[in-house]
PDB file of C-alpha atoms in Angstrom:
ATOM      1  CA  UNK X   1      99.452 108.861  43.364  1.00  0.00           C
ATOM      2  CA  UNK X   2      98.954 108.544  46.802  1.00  0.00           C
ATOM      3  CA  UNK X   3      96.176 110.083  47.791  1.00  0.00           C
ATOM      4  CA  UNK X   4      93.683 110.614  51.415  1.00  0.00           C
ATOM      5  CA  UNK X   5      90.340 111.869  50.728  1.00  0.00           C
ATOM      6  CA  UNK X   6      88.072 113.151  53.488  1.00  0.00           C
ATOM      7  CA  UNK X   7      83.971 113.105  53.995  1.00  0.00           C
ATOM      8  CA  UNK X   8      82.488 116.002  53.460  1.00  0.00           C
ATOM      9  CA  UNK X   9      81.251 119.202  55.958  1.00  0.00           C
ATOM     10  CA  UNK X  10      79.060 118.860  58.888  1.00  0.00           C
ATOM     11  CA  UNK X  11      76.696 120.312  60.789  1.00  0.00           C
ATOM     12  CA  UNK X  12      75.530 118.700  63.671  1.00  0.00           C
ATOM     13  CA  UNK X  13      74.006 119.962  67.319  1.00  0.00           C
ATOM     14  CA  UNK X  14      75.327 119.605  70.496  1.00  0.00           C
ATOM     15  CA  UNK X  15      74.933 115.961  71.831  1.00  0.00           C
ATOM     16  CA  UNK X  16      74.960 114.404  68.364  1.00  0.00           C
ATOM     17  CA  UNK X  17      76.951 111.781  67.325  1.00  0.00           C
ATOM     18  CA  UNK X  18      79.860 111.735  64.473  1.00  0.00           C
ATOM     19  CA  UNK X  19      81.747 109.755  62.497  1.00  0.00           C
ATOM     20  CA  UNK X  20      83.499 111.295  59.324  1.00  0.00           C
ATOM     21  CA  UNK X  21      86.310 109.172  57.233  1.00  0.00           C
ATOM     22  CA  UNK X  22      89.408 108.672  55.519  1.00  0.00           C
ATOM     23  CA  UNK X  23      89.859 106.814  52.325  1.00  0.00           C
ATOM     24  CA  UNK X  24      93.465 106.110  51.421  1.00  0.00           C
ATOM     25  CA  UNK X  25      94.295 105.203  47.607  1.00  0.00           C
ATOM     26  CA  UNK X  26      97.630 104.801  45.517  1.00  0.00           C
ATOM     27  CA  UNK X  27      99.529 103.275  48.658  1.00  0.00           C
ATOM     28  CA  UNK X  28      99.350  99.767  50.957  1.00  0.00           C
ATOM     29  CA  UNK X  29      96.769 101.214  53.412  1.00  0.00           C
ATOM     30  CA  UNK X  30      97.832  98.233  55.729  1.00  0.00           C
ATOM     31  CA  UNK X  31     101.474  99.753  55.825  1.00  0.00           C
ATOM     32  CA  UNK X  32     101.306 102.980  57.011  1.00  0.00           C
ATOM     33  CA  UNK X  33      99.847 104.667  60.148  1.00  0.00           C
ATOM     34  CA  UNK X  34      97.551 107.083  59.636  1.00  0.00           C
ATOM     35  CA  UNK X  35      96.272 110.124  62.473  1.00  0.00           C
ATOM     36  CA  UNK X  36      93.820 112.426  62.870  1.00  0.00           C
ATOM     37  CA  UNK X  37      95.196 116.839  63.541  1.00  0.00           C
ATOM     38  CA  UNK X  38      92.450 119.192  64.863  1.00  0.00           C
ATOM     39  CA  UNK X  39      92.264 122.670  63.860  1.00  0.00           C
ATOM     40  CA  UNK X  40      90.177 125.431  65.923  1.00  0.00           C
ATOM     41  CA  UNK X  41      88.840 128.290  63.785  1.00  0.00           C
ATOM     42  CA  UNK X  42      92.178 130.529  63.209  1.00  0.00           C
ATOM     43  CA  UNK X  43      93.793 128.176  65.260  1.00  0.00           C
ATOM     44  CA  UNK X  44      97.243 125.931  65.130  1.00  0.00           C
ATOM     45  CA  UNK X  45      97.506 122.205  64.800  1.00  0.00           C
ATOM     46  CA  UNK X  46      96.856 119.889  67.396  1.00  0.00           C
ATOM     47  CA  UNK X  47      97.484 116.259  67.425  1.00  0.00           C
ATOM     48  CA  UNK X  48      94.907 113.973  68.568  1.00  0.00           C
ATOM     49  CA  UNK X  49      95.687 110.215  67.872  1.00  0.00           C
ATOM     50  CA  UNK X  50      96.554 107.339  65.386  1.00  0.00           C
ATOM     51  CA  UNK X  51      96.181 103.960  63.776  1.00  0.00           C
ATOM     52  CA  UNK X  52      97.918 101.448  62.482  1.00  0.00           C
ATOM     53  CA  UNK X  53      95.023  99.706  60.114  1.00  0.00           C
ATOM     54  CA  UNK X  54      96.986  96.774  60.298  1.00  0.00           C
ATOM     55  CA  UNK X  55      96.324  95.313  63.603  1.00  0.00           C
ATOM     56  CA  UNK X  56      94.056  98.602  64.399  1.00  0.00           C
ATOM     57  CA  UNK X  57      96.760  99.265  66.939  1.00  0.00           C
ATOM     58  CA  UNK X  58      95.856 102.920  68.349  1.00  0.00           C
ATOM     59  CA  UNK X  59      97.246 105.744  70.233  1.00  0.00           C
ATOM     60  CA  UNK X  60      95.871 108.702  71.829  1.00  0.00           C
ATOM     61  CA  UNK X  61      96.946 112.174  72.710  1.00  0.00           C
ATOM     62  CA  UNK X  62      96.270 112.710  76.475  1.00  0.00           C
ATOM     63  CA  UNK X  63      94.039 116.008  75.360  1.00  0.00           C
ATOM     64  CA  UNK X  64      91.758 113.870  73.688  1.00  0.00           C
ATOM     65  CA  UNK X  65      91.786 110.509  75.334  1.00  0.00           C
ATOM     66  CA  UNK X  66      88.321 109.402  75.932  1.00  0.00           C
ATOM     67  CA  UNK X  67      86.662 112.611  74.009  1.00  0.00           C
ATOM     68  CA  UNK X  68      87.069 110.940  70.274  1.00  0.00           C
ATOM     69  CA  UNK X  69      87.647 107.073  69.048  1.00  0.00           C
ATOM     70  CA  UNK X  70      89.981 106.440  66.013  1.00  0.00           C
ATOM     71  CA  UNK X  71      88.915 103.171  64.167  1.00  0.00           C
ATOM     72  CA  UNK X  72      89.646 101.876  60.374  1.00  0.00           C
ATOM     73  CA  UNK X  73      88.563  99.597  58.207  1.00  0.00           C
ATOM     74  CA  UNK X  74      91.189  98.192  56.298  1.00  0.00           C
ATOM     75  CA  UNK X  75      89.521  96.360  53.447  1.00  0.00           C
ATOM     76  CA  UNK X  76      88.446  99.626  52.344  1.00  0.00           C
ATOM     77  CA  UNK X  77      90.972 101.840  52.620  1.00  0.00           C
ATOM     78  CA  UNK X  78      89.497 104.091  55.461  1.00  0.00           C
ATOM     79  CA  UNK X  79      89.881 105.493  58.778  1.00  0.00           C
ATOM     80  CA  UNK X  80      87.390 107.125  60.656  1.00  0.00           C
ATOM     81  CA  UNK X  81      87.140 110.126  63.868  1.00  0.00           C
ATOM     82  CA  UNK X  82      84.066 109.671  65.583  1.00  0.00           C
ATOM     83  CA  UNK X  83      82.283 111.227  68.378  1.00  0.00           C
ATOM     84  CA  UNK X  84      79.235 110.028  70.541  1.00  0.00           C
ATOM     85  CA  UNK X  85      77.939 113.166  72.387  1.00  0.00           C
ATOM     86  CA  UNK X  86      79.537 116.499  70.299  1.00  0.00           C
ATOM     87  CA  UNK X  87      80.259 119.870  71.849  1.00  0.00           C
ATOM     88  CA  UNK X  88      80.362 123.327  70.664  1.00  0.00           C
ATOM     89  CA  UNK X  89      83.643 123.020  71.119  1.00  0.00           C
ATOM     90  CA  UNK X  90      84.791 120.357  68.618  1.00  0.00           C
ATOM     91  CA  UNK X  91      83.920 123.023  65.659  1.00  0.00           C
ATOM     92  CA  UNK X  92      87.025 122.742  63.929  1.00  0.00           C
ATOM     93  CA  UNK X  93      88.848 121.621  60.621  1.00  0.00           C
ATOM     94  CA  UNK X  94      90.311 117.832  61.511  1.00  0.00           C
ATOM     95  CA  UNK X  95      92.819 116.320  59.001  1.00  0.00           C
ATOM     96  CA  UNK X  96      93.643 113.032  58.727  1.00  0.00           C
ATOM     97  CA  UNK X  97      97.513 112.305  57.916  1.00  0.00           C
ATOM     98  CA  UNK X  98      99.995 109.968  56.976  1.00  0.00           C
ATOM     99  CA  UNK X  99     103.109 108.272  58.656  1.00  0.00           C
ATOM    100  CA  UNK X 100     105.786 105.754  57.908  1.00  0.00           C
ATOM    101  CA  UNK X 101     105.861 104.593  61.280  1.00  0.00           C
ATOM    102  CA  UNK X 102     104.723 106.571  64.242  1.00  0.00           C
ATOM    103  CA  UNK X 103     108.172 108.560  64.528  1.00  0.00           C
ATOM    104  CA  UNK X 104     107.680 110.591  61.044  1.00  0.00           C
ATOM    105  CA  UNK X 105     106.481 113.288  59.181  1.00  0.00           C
ATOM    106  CA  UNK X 106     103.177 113.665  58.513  1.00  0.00           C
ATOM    107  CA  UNK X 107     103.950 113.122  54.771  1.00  0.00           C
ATOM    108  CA  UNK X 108     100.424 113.489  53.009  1.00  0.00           C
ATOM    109  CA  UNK X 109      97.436 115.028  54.525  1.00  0.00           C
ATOM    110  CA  UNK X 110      93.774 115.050  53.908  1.00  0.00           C
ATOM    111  CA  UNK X 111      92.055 117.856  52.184  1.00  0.00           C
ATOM    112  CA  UNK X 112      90.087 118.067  55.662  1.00  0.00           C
ATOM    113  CA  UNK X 113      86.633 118.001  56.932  1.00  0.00           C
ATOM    114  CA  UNK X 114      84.832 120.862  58.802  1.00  0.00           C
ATOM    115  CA  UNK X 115      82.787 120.075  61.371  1.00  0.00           C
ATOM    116  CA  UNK X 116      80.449 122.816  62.960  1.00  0.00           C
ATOM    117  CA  UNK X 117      78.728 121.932  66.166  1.00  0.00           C
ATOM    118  CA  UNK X 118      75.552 124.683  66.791  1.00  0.00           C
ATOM    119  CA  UNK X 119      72.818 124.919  68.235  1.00  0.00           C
TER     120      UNK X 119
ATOM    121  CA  UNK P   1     104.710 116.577  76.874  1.00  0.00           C
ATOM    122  CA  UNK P   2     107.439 119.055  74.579  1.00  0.00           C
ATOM    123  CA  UNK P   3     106.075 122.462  73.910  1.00  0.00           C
ATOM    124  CA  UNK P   4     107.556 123.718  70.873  1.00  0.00           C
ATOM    125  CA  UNK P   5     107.823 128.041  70.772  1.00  0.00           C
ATOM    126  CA  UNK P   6     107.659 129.905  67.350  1.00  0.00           C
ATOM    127  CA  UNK P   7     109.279 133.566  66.420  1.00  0.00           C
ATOM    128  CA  UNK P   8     108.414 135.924  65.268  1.00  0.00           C
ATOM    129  CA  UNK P   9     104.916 135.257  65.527  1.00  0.00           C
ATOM    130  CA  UNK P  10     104.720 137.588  62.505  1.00  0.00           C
ATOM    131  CA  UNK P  11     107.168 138.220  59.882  1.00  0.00           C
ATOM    132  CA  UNK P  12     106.691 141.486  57.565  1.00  0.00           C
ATOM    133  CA  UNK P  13     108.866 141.064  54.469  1.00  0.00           C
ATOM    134  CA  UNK P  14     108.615 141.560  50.638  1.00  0.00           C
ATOM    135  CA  UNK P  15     109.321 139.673  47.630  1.00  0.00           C
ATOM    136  CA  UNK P  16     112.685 138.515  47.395  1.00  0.00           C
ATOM    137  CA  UNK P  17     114.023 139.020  50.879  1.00  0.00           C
ATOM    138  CA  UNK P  18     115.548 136.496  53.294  1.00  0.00           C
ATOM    139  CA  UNK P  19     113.725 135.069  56.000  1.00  0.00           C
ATOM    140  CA  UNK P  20     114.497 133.451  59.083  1.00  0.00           C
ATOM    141  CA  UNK P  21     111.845 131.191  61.380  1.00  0.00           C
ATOM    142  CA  UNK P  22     112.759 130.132  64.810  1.00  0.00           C
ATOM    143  CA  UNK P  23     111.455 127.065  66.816  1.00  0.00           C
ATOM    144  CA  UNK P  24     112.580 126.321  70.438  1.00  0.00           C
ATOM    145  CA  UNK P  25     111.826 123.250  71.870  1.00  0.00           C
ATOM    146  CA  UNK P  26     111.177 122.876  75.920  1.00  0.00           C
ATOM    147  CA  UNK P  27     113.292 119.732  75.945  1.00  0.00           C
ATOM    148  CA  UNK P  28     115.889 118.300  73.326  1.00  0.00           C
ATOM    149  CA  UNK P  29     114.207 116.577  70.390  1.00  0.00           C
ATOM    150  CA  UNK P  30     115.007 113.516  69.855  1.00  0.00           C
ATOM    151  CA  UNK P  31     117.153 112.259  66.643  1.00  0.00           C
ATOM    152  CA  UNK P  32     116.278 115.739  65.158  1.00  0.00           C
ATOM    153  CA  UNK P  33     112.680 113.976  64.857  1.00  0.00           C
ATOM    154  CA  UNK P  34     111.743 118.022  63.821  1.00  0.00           C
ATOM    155  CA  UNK P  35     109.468 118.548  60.739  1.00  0.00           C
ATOM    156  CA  UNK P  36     108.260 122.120  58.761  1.00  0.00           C
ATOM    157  CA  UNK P  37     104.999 122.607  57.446  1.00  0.00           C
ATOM    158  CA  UNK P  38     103.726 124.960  55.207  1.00  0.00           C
ATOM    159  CA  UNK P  39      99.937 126.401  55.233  1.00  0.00           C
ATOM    160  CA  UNK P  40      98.142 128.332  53.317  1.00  0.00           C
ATOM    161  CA  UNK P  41      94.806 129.817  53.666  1.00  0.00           C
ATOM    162  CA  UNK P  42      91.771 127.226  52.895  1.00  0.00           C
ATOM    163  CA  UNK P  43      94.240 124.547  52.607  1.00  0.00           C
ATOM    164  CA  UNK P  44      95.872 121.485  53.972  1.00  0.00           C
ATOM    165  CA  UNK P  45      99.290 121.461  55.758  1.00  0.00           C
ATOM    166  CA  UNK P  46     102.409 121.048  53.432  1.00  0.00           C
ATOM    167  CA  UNK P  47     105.459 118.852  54.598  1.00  0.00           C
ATOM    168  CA  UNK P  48     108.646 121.192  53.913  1.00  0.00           C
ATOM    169  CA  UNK P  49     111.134 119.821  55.766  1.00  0.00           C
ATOM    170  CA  UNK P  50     112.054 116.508  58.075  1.00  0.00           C
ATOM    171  CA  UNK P  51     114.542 115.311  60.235  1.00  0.00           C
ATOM    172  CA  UNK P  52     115.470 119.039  60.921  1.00  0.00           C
ATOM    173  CA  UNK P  53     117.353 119.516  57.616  1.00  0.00           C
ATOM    174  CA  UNK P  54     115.624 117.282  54.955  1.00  0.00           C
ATOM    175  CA  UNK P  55     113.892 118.542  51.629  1.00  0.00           C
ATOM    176  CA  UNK P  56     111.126 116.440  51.275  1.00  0.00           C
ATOM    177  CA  UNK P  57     109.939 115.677  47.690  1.00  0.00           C
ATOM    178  CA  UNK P  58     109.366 118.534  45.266  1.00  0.00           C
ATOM    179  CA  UNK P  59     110.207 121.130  47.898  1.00  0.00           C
ATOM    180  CA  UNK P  60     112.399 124.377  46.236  1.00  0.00           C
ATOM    181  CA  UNK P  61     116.290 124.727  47.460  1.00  0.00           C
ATOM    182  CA  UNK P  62     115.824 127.807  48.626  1.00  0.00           C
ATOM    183  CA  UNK P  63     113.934 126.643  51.799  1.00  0.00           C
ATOM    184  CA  UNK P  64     116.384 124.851  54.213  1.00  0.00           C
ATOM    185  CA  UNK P  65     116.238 123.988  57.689  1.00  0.00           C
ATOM    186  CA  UNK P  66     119.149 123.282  60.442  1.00  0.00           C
ATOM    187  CA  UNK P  67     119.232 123.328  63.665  1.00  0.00           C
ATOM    188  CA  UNK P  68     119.607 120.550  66.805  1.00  0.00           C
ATOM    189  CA  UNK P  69     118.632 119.360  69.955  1.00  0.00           C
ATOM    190  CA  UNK P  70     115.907 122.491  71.210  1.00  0.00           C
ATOM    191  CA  UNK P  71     117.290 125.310  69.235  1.00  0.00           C
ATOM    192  CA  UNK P  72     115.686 125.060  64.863  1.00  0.00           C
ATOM    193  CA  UNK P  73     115.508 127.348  61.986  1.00  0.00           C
ATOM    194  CA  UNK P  74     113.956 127.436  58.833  1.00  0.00           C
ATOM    195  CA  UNK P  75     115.162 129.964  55.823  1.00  0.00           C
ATOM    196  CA  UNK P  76     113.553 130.447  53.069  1.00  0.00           C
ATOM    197  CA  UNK P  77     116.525 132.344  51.015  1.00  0.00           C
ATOM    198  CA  UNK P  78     114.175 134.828  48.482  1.00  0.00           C
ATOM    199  CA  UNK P  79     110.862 134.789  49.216  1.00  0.00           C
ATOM    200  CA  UNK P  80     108.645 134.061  46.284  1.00  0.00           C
ATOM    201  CA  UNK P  81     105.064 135.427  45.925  1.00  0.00           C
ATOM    202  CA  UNK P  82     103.403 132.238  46.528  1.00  0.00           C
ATOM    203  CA  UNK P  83     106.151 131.383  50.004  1.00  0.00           C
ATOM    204  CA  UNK P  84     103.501 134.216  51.944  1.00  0.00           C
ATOM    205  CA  UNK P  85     101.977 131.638  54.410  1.00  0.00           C
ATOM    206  CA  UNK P  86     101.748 130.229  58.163  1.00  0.00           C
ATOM    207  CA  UNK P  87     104.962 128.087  59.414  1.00  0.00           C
ATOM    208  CA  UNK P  88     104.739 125.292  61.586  1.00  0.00           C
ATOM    209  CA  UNK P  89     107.312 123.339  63.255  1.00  0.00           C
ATOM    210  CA  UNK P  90     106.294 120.287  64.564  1.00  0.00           C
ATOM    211  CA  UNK P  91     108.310 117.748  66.767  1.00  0.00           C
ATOM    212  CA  UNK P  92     107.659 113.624  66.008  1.00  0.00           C
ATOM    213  CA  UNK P  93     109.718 111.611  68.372  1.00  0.00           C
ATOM    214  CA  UNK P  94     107.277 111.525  71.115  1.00  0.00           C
ATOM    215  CA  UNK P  95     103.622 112.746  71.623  1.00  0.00           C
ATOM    216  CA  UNK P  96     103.398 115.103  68.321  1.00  0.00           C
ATOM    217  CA  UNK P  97     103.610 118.416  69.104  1.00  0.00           C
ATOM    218  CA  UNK P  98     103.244 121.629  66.628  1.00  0.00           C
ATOM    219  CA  UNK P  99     104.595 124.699  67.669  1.00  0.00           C
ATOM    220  CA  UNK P 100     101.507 128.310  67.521  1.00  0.00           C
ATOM    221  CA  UNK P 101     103.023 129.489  63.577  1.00  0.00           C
ATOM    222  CA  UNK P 102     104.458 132.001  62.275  1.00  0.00           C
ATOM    223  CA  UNK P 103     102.642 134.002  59.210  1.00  0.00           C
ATOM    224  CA  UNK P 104     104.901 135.112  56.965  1.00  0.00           C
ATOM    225  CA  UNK P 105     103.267 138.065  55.230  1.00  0.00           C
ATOM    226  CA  UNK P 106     104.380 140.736  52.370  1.00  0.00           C
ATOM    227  CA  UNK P 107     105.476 144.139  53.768  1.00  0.00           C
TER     228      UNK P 107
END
């Protein structure tokens, strides 16, 4: 059963760092591009980037280019959405997803992690 | 960048009634790269439907999708209690785009 399964919820203040993950099981990690969808407090869905963990080839939306970094570590299974200096205004729910090849569906999705930036 | 425009925004309809979700896209999408999703409160995303018109696994017949180049529906043919959700269409070809939702809620 294929299967991506998030980090749990943060809280963190502004100017904090972040990293939170995404461990893939019941597929070939290496195969399949995984990305990272934001989701603002009653909000829609926003793409923000994606990796291929097999040559850690990445892409980035222009809305988020240079505010996050998408990494993995393939030999276990997990991708990761971090931040160096956070903002009020990265509270949101973030998924991470799963594609074929980088012109697909989004055919599994994490169960997300929250992430609440206050002061 | 392709901006992709839901309507309704809201849909008001009751158990067992027809409905109809439009997408528009600014610009044609390519290969029908167009996807549904499915959301429901305090969960994930659900993939409906891909390349504008496929099922994908374990999804009911009675949601179907058609549509081409900017102009996309999605019916759902007799709405079930658990079909009362947010919509999102979402193009792939490019940049990923989602369009705002439509909630589908019972009248």
């Amino acid at each position: 059963e294929v299967q991506l399964v998030q980090s749990g919820a943060e809280v963190k203040k502004p100017g904090e760092s972040l990293k939170i993950s995404c461990k893939g099981s019941g597929y070939s990690f290496t195969s399949y591009w995984i990305g990272w969808v934001r989701q603002m407090p009653g909000k829609g869905l926003e793409w923000m980037g994606i990796i291929y963990p097999g040559d850690s080839d990445t892409r980035y939306s222009p809305s988020f280019q240079g505010q996050v970094t998408i990494s993995a570590d393939k030999s276990i299974s997990t991708a990761y959405l971090q931040w160096s200096s956070l903002k009020a205004s990265d509270t949101a729910m973030y998924y991470c997803v799963r594609q074929y090849v980088i012109a697909a569906p989004f055919d599994y999705w994490g169960q997300g992690t929250l992430v609440t930036v206050s002061s | 960048e392709i901006v992709l425009t839901q309507s309704p925004g809201t849909l008001s309809l009751s158990p067992g009634e027809r409905a109809t979700l439009s997408c528009r896209a600014s610009q044609s999408v390519s290969s029908s790269y167009l996807a549904w999703y499915q959301q429901k409160p305090g969960q994930a995303p659900r993939l409906l439907i891909y390349g504008a018109s496929s099922r994908a696994t374990g999804i009911p017949d009675r949601f179907s999708g058609s549509g081409s180049g900017t102009d996309f529906t999605l019916t759902i043919s007799r709405l079930e209690p658990e079909d009362f959700a947010v919509y999102y269409c979402q193009q792939y070809g490019s940049s990923p785009s989602f369009g705002q939702g439509t909630k589908v809620e019972i009248k």
